[in-house]
mmCIF file of C-alpha atoms in Angstrom:
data_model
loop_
_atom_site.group_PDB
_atom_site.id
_atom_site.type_symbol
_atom_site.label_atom_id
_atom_site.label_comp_id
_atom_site.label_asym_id
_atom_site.label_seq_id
_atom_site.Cartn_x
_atom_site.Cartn_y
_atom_site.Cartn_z
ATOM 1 C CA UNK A 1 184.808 -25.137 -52.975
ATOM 2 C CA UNK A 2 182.289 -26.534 -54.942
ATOM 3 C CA UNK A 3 180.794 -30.127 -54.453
ATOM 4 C CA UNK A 4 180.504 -32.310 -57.836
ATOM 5 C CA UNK A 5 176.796 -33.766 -57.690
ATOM 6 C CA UNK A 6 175.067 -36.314 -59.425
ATOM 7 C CA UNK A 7 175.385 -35.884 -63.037
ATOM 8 C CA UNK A 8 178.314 -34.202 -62.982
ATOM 9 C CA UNK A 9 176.239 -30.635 -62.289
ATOM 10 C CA UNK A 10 178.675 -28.536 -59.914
ATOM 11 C CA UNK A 11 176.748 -26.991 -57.403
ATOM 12 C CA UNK A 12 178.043 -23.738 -57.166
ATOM 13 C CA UNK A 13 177.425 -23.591 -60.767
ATOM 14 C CA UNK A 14 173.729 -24.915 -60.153
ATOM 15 C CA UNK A 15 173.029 -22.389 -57.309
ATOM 16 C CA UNK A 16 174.612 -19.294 -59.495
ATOM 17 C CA UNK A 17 172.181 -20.536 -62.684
ATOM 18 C CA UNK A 18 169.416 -21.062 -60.269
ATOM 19 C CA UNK A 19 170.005 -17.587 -58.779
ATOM 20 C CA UNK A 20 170.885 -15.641 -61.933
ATOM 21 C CA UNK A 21 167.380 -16.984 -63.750
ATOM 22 C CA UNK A 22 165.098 -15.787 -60.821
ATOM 23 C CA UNK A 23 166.820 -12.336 -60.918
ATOM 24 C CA UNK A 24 166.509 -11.769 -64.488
ATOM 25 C CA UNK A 25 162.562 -13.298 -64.265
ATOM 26 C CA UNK A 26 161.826 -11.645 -60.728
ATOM 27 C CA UNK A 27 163.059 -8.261 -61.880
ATOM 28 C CA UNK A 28 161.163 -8.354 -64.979
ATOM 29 C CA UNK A 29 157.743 -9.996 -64.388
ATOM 30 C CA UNK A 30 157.719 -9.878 -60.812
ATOM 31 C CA UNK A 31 157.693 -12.544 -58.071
ATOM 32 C CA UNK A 32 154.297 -13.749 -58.575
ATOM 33 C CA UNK A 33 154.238 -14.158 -62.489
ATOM 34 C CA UNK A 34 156.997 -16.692 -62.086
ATOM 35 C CA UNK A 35 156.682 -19.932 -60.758
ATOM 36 C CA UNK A 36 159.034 -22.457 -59.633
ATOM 37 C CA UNK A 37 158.922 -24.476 -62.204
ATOM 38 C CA UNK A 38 159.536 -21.749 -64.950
ATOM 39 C CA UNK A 39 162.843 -20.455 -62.747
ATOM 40 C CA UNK A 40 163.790 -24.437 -63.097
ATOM 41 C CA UNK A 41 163.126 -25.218 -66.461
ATOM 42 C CA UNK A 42 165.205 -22.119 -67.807
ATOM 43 C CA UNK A 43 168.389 -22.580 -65.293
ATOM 44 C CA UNK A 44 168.649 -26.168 -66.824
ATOM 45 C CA UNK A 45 168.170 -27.942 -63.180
ATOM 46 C CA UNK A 46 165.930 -30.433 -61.294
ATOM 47 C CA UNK A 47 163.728 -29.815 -58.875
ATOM 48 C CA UNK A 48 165.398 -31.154 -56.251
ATOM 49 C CA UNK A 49 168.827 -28.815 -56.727
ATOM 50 C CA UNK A 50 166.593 -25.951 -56.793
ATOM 51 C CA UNK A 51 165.553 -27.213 -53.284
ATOM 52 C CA UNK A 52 168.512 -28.155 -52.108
ATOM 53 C CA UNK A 53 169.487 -24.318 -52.933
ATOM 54 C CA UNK A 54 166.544 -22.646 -51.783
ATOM 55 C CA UNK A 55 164.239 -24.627 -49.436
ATOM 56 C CA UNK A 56 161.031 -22.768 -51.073
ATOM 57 C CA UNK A 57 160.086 -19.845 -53.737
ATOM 58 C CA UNK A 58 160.218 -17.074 -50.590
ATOM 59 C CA UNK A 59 163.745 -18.223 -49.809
ATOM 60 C CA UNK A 60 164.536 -18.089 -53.663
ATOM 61 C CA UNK A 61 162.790 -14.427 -53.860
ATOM 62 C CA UNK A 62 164.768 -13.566 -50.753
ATOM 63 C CA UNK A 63 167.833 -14.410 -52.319
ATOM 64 C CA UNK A 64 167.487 -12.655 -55.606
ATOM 65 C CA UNK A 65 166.087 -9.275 -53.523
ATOM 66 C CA UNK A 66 170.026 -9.858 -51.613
ATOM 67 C CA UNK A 67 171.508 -10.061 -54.896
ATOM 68 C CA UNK A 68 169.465 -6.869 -56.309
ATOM 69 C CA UNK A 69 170.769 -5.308 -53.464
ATOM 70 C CA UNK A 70 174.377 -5.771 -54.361
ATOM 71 C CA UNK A 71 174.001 -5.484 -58.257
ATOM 72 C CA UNK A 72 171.722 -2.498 -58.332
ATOM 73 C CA UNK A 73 172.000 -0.571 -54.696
ATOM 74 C CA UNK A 74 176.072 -1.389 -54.367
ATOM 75 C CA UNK A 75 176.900 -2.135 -57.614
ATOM 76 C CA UNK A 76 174.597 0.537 -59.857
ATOM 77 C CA UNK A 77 173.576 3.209 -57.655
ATOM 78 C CA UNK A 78 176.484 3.468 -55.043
ATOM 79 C CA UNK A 79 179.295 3.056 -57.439
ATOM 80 C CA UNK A 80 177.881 4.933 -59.718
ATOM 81 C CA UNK A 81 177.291 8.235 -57.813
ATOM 82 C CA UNK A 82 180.724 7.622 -56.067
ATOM 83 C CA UNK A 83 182.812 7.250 -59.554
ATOM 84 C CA UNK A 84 180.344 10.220 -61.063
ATOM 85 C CA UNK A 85 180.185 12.939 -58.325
ATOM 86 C CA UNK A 86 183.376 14.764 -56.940
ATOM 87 C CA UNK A 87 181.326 15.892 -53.728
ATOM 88 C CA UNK A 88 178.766 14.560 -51.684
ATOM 89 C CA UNK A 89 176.382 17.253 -52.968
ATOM 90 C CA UNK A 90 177.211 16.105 -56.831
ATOM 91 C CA UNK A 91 176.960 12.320 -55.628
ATOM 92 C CA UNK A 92 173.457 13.087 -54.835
ATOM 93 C CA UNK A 93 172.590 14.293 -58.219
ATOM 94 C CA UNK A 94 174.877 11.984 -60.273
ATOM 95 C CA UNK A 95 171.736 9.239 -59.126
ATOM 96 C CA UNK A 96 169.437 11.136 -61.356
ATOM 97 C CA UNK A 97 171.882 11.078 -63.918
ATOM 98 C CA UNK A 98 172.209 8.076 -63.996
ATOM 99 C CA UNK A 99 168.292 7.051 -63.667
ATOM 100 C CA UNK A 100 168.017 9.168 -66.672
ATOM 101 C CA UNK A 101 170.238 7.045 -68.829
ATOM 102 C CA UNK A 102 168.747 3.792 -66.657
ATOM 103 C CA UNK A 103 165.019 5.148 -67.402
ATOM 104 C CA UNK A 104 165.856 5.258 -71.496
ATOM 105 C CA UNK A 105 167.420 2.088 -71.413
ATOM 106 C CA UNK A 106 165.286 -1.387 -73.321
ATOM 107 C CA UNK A 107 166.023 -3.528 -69.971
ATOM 108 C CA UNK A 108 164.560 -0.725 -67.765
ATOM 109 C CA UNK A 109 162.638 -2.608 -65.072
ATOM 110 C CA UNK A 110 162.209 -0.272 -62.131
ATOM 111 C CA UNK A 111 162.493 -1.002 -58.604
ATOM 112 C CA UNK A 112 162.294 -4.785 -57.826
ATOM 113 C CA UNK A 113 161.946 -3.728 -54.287
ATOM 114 C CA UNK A 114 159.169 -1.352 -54.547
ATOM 115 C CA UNK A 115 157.303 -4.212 -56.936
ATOM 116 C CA UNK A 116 157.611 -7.209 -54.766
ATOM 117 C CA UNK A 117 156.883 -4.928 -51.483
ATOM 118 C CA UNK A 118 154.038 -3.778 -53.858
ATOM 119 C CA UNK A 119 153.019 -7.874 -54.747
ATOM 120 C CA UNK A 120 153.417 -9.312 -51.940
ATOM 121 C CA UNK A 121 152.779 -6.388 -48.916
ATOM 122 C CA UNK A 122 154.726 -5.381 -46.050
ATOM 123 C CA UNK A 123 153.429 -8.244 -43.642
ATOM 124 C CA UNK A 124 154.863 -11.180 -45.828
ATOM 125 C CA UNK A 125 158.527 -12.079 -45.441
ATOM 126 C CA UNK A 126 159.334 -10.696 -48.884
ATOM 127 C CA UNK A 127 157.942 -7.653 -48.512
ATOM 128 C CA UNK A 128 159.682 -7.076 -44.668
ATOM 129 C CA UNK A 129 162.866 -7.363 -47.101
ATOM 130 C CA UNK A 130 162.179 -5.157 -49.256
ATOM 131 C CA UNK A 131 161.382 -2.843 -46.636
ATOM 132 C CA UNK A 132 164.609 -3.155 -45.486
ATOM 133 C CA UNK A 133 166.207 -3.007 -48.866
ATOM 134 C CA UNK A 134 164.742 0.048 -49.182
ATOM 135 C CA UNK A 135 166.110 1.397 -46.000
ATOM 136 C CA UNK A 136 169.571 0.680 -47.332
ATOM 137 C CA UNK A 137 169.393 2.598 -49.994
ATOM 138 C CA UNK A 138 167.990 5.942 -47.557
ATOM 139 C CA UNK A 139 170.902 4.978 -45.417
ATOM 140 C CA UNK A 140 173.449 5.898 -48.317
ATOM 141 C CA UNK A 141 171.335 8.502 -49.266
ATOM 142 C CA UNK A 142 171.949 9.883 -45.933
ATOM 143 C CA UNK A 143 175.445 9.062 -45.269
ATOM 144 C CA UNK A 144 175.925 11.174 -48.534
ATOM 145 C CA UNK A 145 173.692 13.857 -47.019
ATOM 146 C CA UNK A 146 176.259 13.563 -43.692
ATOM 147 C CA UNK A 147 178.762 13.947 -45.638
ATOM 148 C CA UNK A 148 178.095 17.011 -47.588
ATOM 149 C CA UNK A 149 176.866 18.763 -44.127
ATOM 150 C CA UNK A 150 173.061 18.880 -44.724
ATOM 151 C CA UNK A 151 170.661 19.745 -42.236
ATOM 152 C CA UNK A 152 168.500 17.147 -40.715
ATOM 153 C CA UNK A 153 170.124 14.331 -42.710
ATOM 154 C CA UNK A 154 167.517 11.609 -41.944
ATOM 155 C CA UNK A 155 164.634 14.281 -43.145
ATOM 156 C CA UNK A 156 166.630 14.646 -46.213
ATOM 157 C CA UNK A 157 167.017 11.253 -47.190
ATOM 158 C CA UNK A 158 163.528 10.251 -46.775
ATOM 159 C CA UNK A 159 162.143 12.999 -49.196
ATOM 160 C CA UNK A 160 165.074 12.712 -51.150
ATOM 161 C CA UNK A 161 164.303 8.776 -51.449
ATOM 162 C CA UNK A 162 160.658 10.063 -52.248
ATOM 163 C CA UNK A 163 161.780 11.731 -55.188
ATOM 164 C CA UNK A 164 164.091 8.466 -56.220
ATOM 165 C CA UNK A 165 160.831 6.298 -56.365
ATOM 166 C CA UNK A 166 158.912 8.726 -57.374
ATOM 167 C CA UNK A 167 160.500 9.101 -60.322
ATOM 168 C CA UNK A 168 161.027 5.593 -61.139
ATOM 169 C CA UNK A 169 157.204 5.257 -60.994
ATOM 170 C CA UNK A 170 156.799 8.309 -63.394
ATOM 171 C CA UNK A 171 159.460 6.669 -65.512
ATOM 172 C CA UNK A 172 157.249 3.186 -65.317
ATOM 173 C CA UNK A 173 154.383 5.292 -66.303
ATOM 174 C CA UNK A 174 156.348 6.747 -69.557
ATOM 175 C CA UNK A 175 157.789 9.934 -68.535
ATOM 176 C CA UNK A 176 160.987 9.937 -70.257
ATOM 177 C CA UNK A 177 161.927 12.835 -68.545
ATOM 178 C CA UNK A 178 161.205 11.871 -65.106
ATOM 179 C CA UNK A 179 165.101 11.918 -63.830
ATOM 180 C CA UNK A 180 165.550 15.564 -65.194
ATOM 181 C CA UNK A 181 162.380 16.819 -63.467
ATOM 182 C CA UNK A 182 163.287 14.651 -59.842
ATOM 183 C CA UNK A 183 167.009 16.596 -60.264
ATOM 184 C CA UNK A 184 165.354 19.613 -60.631
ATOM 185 C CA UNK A 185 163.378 19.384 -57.345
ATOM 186 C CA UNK A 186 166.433 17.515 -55.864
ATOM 187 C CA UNK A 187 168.752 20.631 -56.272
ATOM 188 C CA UNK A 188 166.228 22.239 -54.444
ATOM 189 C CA UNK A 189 166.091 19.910 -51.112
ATOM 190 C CA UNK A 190 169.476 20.282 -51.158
ATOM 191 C CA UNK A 191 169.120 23.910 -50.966
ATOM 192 C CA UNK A 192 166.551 23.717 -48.115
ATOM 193 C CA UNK A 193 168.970 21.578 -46.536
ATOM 194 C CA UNK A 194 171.930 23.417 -45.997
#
């Protein structure tokens, strides 16, 4: 339940504004572009309920990298191949698919997990996350890969993950087409896989 704070700010409410401003400023500029005081300023709270939320800007970054992880690795990339592929096999390739249509998108933004690992580097606490964050998405990359009976599931993943970043970089870069080419070499692995 939420507490009623001074000013009659609920903090649930606070914590959600606080949260949903650093995503949409983290994923787009990255985590060292945006200071505190810019995240507080356009949530519409003081500095002290930003604290009281998130004791500093690496626990706020860790919390919007948890919440990428639902909205984009559960709730984009997961649900999305799930409600798009029949098989396990067209689960796979329904992530290109939908990177294509991602990639031509105006609030494109690529990988917030590859850019803050990138920022930051893998020996600050941000980037360990990411790290892991990225290891999350292999491990339903594999579990797919399990499930459709590939060989060497874990070998799969990891290239196949190569081709998912790969192509987000490619589609950073401008290549429009970079989804179509990764599902190209995708079907492929799939093939060498079986």
């Amino acid at each position: 339940m939420a507490k009623a704070r001074q000013g009659g700010e609920i903090d649930s409410s606070a914590r959600e504004r606080i949260l949903d401003t650093s995503y949409e400023l983290f994923s787009r500029r990255g985590v060292r572009a945006v200071g505190v005081d810019e995240v507080i300023e356009r949530a519409g709270v003081a500095k002290a309920t930003l604290y009281r939320h998130f004791s500093s800007k690496d626990a706020l970054v860790l919390a919007f990298l948890d919440m990428r992880e639902q909205r984009w690795t559960r709730g984009f990339v997961e649900a999305g191949a799930i409600s798009r592929g029949a098989t396990p096999e067209e689960r796979l390739l329904a992530i290109f698919d939908m990177f294509d249509e991602w990639f031509h998108r105006d609030d494109f933004e690529a990988c917030s997990f590859i850019n803050v690992l990138v920022e930051v580097g893998p020996q600050h606490t941000a980037g360990g996350a990411s790290i892991e964050h990225l290891e999350r998405i292999r491990a339903l990359v594999r579990r797919f890969a399990e499930e459709a009976g590939l060989r060497d599931p874990e070998s799969f993943a990891r290239s196949w993950h190569i081709l998912m970043k790969g192509s987000i970089i490619a589609a950073t870069e401008g290549d429009a087409q970079a989804a179509r080419r990764a599902k190209s070499m995708a079907r492929l692995l799939i093939e060498q896989h079986r």
